CSV table of C-alpha atoms in Angstrom, one decimal:
chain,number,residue,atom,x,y,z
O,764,UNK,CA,84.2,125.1,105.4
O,765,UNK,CA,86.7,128.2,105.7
O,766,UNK,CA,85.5,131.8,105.0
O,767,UNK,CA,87.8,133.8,103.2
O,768,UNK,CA,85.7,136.8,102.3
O,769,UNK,CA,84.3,139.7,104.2
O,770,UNK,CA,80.6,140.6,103.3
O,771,UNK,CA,81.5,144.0,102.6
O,772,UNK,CA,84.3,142.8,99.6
O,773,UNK,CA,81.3,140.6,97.6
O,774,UNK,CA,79.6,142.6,95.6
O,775,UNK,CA,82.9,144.0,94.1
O,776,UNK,CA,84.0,140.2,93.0
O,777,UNK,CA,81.0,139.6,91.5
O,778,UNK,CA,81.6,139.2,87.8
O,779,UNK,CA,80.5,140.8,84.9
O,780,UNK,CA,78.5,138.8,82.5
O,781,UNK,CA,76.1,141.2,81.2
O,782,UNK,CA,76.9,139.4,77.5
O,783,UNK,CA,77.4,136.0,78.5
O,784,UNK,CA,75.1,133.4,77.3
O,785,UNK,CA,76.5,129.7,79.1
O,786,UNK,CA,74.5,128.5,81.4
O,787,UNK,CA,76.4,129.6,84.5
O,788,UNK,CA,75.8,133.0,83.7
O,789,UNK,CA,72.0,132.2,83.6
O,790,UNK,CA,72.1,131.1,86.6
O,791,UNK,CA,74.0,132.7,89.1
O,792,UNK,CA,72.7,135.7,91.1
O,793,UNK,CA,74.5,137.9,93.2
O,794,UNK,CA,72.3,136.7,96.0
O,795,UNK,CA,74.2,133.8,95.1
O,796,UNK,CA,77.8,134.5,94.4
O,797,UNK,CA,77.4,136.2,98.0
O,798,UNK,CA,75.9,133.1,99.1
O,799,UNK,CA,78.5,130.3,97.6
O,800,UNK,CA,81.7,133.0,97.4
O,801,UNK,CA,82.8,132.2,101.3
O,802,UNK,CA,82.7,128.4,100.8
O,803,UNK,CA,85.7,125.8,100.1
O,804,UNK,CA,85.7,122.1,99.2
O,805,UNK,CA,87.4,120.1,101.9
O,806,UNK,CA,90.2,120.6,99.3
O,807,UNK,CA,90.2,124.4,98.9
O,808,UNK,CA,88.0,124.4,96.0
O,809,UNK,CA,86.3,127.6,95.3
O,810,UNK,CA,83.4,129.0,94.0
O,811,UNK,CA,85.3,131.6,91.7
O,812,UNK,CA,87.9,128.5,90.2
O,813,UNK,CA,84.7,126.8,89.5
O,814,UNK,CA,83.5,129.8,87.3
O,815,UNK,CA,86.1,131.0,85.6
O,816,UNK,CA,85.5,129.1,82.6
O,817,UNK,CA,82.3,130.3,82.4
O,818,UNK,CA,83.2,134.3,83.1
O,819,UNK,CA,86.1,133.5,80.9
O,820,UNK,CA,83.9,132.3,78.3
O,821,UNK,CA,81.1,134.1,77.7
O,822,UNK,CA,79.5,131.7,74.9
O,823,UNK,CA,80.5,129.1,71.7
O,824,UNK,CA,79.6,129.5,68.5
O,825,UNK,CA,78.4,125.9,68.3
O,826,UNK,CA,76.8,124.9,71.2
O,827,UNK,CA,75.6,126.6,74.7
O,828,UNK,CA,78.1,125.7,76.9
O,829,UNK,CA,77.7,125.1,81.0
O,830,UNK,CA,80.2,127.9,82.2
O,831,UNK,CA,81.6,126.0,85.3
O,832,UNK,CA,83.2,122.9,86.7
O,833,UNK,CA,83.7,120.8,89.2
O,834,UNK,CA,87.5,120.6,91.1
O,835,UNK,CA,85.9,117.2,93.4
O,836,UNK,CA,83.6,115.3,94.2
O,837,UNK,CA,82.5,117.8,96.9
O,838,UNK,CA,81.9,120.6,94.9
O,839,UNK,CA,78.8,119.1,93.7
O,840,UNK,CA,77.1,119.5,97.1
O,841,UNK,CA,79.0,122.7,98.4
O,842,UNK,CA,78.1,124.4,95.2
O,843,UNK,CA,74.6,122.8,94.7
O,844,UNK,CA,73.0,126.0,95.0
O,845,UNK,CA,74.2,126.5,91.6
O,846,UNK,CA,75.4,123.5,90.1
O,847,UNK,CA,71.4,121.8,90.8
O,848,UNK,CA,69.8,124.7,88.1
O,849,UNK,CA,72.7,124.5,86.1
O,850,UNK,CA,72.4,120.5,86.0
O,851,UNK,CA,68.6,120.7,85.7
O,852,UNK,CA,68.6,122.8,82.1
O,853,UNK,CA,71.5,120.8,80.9
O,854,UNK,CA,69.9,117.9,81.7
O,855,UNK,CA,66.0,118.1,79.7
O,856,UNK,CA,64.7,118.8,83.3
O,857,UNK,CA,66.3,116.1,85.2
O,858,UNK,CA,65.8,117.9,88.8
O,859,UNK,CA,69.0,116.2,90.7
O,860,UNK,CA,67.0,117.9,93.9
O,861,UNK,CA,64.2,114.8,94.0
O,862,UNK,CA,65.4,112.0,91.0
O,863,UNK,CA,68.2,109.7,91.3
O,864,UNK,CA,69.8,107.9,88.5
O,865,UNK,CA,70.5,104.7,87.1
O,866,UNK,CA,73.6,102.5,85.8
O,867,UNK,CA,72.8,99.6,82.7
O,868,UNK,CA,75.4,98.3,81.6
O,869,UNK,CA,74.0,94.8,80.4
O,870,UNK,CA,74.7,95.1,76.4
O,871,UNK,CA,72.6,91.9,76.2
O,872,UNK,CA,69.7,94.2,75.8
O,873,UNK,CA,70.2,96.2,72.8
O,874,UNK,CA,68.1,96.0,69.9
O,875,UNK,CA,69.1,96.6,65.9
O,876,UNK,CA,72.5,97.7,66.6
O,877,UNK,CA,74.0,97.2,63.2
O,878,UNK,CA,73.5,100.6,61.1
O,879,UNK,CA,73.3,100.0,57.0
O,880,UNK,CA,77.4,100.8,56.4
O,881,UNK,CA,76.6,102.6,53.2
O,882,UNK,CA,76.1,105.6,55.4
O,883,UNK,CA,77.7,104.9,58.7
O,884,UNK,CA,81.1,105.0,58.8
O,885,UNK,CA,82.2,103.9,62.2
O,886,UNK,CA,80.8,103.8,65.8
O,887,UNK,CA,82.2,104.6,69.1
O,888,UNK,CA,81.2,105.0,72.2
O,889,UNK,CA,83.0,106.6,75.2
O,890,UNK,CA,82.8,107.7,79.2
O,891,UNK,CA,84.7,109.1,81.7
O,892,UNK,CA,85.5,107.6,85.5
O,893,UNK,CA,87.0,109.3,87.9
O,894,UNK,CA,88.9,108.2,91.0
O,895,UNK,CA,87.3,109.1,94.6
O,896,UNK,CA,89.8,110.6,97.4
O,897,UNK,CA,91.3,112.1,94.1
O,898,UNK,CA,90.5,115.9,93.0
O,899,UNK,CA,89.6,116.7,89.6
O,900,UNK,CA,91.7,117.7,86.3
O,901,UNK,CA,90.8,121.8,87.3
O,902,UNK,CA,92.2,121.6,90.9
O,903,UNK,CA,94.9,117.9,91.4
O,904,UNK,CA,98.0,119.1,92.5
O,905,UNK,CA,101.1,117.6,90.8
O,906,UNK,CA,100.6,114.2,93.2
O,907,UNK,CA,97.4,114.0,92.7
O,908,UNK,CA,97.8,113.9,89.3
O,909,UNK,CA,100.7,111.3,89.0
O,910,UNK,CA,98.1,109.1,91.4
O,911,UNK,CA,95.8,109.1,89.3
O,912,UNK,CA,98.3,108.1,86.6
O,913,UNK,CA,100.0,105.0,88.6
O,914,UNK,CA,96.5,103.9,89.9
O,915,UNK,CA,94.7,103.6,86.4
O,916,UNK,CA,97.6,102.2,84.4
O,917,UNK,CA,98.6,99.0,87.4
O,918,UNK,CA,94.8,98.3,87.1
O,919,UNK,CA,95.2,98.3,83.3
O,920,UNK,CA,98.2,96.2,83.1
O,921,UNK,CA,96.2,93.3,84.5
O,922,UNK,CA,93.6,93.4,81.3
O,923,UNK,CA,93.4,90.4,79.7
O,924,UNK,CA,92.4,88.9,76.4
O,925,UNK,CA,91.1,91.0,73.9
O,926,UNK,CA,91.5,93.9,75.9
O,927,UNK,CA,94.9,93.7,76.4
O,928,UNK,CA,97.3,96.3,75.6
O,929,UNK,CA,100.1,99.2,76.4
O,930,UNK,CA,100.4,102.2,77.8
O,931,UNK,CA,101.9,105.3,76.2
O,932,UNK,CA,103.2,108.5,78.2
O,933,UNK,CA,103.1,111.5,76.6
O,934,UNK,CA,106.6,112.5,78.4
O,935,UNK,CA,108.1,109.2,77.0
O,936,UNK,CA,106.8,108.2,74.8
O,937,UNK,CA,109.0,107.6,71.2
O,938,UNK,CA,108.6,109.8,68.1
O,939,UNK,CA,107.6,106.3,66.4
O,940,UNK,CA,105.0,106.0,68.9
O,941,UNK,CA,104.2,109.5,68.7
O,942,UNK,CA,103.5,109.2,65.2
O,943,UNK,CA,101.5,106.0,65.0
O,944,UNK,CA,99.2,107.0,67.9
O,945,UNK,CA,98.8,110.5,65.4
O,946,UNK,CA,98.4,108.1,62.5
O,947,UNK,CA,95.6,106.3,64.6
O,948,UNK,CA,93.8,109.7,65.8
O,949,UNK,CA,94.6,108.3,69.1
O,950,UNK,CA,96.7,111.3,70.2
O,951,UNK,CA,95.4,113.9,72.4
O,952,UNK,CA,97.0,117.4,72.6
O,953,UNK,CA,97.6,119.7,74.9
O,954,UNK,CA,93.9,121.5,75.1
O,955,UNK,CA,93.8,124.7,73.1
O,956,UNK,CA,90.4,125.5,73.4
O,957,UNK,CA,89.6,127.9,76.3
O,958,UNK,CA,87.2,126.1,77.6
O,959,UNK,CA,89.6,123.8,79.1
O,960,UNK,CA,92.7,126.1,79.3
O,961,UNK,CA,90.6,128.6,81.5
O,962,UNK,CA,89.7,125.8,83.9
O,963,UNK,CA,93.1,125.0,85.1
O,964,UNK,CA,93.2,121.5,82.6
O,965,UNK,CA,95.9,122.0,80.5
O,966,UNK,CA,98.8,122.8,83.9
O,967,UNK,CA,102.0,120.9,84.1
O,968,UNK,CA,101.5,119.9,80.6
O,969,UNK,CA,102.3,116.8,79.8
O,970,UNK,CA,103.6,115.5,83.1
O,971,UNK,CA,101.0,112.8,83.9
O,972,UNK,CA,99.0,112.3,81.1
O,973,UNK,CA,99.1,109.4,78.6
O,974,UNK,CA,96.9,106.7,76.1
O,975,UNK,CA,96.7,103.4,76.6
O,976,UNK,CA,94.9,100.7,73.9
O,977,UNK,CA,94.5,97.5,73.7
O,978,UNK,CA,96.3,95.8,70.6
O,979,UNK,CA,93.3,95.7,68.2
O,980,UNK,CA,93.3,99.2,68.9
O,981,UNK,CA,89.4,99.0,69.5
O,982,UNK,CA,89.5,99.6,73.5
O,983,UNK,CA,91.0,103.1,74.4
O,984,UNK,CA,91.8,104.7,77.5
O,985,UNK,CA,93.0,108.2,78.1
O,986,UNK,CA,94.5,109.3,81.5
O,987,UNK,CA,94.6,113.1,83.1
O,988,UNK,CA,93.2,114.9,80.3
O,989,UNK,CA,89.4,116.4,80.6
O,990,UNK,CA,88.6,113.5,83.2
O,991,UNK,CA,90.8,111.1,85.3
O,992,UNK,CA,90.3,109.1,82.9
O,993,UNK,CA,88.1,109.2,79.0
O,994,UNK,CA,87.4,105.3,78.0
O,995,UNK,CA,86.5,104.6,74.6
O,996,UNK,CA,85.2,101.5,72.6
O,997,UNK,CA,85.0,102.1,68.4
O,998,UNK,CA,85.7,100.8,65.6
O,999,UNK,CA,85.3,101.7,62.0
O,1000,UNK,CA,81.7,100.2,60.3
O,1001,UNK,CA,78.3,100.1,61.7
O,1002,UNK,CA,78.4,97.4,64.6
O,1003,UNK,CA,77.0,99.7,67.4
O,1004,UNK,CA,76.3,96.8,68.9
O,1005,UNK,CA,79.4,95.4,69.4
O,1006,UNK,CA,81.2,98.6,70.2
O,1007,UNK,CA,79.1,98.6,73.1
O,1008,UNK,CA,79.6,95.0,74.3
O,1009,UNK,CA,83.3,95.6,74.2
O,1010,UNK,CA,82.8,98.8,75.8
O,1011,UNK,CA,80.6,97.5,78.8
O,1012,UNK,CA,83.0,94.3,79.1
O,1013,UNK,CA,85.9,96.6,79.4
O,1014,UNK,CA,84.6,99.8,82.2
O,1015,UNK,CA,83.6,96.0,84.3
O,1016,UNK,CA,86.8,94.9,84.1
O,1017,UNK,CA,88.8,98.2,84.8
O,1018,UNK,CA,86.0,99.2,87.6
O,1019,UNK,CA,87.2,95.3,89.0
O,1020,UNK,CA,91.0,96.1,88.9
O,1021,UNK,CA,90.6,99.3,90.4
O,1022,UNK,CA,88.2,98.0,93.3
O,1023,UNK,CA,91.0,95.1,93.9
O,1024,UNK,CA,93.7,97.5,94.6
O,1025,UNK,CA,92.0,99.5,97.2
O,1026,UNK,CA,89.7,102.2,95.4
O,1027,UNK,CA,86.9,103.2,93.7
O,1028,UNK,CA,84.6,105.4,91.1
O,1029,UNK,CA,83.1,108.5,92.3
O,1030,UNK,CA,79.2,107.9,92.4
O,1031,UNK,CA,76.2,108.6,93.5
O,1032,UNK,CA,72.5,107.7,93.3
O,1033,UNK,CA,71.8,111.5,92.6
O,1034,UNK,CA,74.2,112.1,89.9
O,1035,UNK,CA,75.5,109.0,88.6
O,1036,UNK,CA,79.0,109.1,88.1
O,1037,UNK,CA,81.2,112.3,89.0
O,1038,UNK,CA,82.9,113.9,86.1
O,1039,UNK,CA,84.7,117.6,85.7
O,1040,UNK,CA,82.0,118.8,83.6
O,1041,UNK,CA,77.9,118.7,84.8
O,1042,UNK,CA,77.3,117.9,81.1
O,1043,UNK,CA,78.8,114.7,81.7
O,1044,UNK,CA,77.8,113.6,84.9
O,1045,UNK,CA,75.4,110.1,85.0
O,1046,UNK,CA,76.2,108.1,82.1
O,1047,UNK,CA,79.1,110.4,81.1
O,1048,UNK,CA,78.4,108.8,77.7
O,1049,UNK,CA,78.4,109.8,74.4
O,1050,UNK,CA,77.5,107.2,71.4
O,1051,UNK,CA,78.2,108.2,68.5
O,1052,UNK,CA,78.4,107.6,64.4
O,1053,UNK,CA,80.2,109.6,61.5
O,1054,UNK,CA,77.3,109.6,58.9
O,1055,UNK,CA,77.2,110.7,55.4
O,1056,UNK,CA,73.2,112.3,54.8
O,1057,UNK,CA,73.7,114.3,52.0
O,1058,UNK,CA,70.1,114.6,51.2
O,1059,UNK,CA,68.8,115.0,54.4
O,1060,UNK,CA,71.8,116.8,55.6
O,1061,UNK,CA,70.1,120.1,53.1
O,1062,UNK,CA,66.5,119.4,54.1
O,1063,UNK,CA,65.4,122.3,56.6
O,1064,UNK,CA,63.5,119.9,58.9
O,1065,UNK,CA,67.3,118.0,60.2
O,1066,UNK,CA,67.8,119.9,62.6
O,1067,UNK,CA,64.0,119.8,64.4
O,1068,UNK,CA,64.5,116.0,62.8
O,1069,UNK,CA,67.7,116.3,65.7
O,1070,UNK,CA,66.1,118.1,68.5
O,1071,UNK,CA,63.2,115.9,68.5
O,1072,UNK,CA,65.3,112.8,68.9
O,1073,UNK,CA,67.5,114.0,71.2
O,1074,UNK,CA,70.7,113.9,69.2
O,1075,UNK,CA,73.1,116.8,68.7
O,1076,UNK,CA,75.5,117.2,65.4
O,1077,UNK,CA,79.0,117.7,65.6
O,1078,UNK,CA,81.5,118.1,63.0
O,1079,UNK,CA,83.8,114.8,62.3
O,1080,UNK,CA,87.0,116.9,63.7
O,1081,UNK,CA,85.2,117.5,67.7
O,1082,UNK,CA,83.1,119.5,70.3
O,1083,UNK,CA,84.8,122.8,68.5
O,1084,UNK,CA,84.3,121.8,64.7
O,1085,UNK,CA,81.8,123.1,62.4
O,1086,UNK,CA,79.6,120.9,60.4
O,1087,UNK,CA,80.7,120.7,56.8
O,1088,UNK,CA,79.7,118.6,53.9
O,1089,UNK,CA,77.5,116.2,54.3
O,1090,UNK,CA,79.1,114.0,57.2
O,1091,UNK,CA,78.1,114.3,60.5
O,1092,UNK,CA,79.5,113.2,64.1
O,1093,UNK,CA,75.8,112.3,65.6
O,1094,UNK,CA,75.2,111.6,69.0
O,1095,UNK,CA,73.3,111.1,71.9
O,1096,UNK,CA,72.4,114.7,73.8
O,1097,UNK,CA,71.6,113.5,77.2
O,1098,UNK,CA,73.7,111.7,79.5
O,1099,UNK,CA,72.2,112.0,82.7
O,1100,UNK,CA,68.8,110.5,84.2
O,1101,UNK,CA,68.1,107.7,81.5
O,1102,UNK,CA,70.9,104.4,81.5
O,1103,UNK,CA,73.7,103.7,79.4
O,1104,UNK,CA,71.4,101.1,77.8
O,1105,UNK,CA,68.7,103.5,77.0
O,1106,UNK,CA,70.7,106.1,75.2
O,1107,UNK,CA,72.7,103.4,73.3
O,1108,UNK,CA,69.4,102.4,72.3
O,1109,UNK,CA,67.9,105.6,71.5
O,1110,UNK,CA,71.2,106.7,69.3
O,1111,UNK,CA,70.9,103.5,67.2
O,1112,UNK,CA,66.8,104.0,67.3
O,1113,UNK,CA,67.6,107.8,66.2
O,1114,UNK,CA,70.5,107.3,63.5
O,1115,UNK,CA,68.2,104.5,62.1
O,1116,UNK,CA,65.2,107.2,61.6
O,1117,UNK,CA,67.8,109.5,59.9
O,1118,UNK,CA,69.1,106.7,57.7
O,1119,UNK,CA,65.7,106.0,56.6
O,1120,UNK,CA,65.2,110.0,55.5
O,1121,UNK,CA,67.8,109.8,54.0
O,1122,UNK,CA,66.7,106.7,51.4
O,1123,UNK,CA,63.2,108.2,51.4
O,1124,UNK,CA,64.9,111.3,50.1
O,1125,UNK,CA,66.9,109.5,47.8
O,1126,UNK,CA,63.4,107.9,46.2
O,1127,UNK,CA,61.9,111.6,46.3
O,1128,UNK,CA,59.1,110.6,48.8
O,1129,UNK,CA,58.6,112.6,51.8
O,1130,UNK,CA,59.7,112.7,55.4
O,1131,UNK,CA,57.9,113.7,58.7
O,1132,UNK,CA,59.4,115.1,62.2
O,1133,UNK,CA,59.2,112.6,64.6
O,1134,UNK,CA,57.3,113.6,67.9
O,1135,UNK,CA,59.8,115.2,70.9
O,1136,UNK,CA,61.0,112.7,73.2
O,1137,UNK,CA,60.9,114.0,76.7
O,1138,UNK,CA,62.5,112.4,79.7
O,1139,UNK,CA,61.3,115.1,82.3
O,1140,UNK,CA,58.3,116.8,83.4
């Protein structure tokens, strides 16, 4: 590791979050900005590029947010001084110091997953995969970037079946493609929000990035935006189930293409799989449901009703939405410590107890809190 930085010029650099509230800011010390500030990746990465976001940002209105990312693979062991606490409290206690964590992906062994489509009005379920030897969306340089690009979509091109599909660049694609991937909410668009902006995501925009679905339009994935890559399975209705089966059939076909022409997913036993953001490392996943509770939606016990099953509420428009009216983007909070099977299982478990609320509501009869769920002591 190079140092860049005399002793003598820390304290100056440190930053100033006196008002900051992410958990970044909670975090870090001077003791160890001093510590962390002389270290690089193997790729140059740095302890200040992997804060900005954070000193950038000092809070959301919406959620607490983590304040920092990753710009490799490495940085989550260069940086674990900070990223471990950081990971811990984001995590519901999972201490990446002394647990290791585990991959599922055997859809065979979820339970109930068919929600009553009178509230739930479609399901999805979505991860991210990154590509090892490859540096992250805040730090690729333009090669990197158009590797990551021509790796993902020659694997995809060899999808079969049901799940396969096209690829659209957003620097060629048509307006008519433009405007039926818009039509389709496929589209992703150059990141406003400064979360992303401030981390270095949204550079050379859009060289490199693109969509690519399968033809039922029920298999999604999109390349060079957040993560390497995002891969979705949804669909509209209540089939949980299902979206999951396509969704584990698909990441085992991709992970096979990609293995066959020479590479791989960043992973580890500690961490699961490597994304940009610690929120996401693990699983990466995030099952979700728009669902109309209108009753229970008013009731002041939701959002213990939430906490206590460890789901979070999102408005139907994203991370950066408010919650309006009475439908709700619910999902699963955790992502990192407990298998893609288990929080499948525990969204559809969750949603199922809120559905019910909701029609005991409806009758006028009464509803209890469930007790917490938690993962780690």
């Amino acid at each position: 590791m190079q140092v860049v930085k005399s002793k003598s010029s820390i304290l100056p650099e440190y930053p100033n979050m006196r008002n900051h509230q992410n958990c970044m800011a909670t975090h870090l010390t001077p003791a160890m900005y001093a510590k962390l500030c002389h270290r690089r990746t193997p790729n140059g990465y740095s302890l200040d590029q992997a804060i900005q976001t954070g000193v950038d940002n000092p809070g959301h209105p919406f959620i607490k947010t983590v304040g920092c990312v990753a710009g490799d693979e490495e940085s989550y062991e260069v940086f674990a001084d900070l990223f471990d606490p950081v990971i811990k409290e984001r995590h519901n206690g999972y201490d990446p110091c002394t647990m290791t964590h585990t991959t599922d992906l055997d859809a065979s062994k979820i339970r109930s997953g068919q929600f009553d489509e009178r509230y739930v009005l479609s399901s999805r379920v979505r991860t991210g995969r990154s590509i090892r030897g490859l540096s992250l969306p805040p730090a690729c340089t333009r090669a990197e970037r158009r590797e990551v690009e021509r790796v993902v979509v020659d694997a995809l091109n060899g999808l079969k079946g049901d799940l396969a599909g096209q690829y659209y660049s957003l620097t060629t694609m048509t307006e008519k493609e433009q405007q039926q991937l818009i039509d389709d909410h496929f589209l992703f668009d150059k990141p406003v929000s400064p979360l992303l902006t401030c981390a270095g995501m949204a550079r050379d925009w859009p060289d490199a990035r693109g969509i690519w679905h399968n033809h039922d339009k029920t298999f999604l994935i999109w390349i060079n935006e957040e993560d390497h890559t995002r891969v979705i399975s949804m669909e509209k209705g209540g089939n949980m189930k299902r979206v999951f089966e396509r969704f584990c059939q698909g990441l085992a076909e991709v992970e096979r293409l990609i293995k066959e022409r020479g590479w791989e997913f960043m992973w580890n036993k500690r961490l699961g799989y490597i994304l940009t953001c610690p929120s996401n490392l693990g699983t990466g996943l995030r099952a979700g449901v728009h669902v109309t509770l209108p009753h229970l939606s008013k009731d002041p016990r939701f959002n213990q009703i939430l906490a206590n099953l460890r789901l979070q509420k999102r408005g139907t428009g994203g991370v950066d939405s408010a919650t309006t009216g009475t439908t709700f983007d619910i999902s699963n909070l955790d992502r990192l410590g407990r298998s893609e099977v288990q929080l499948v299982q525990s969204v559809i478990d969750g949603v199922n107890y809120l559905i019910e609320c909701e029609k005991r509501l409806e009758r006028g009869q009464n509803i209890t809190i469930p007790t917490p769920i938690v993962h780690f002591k």
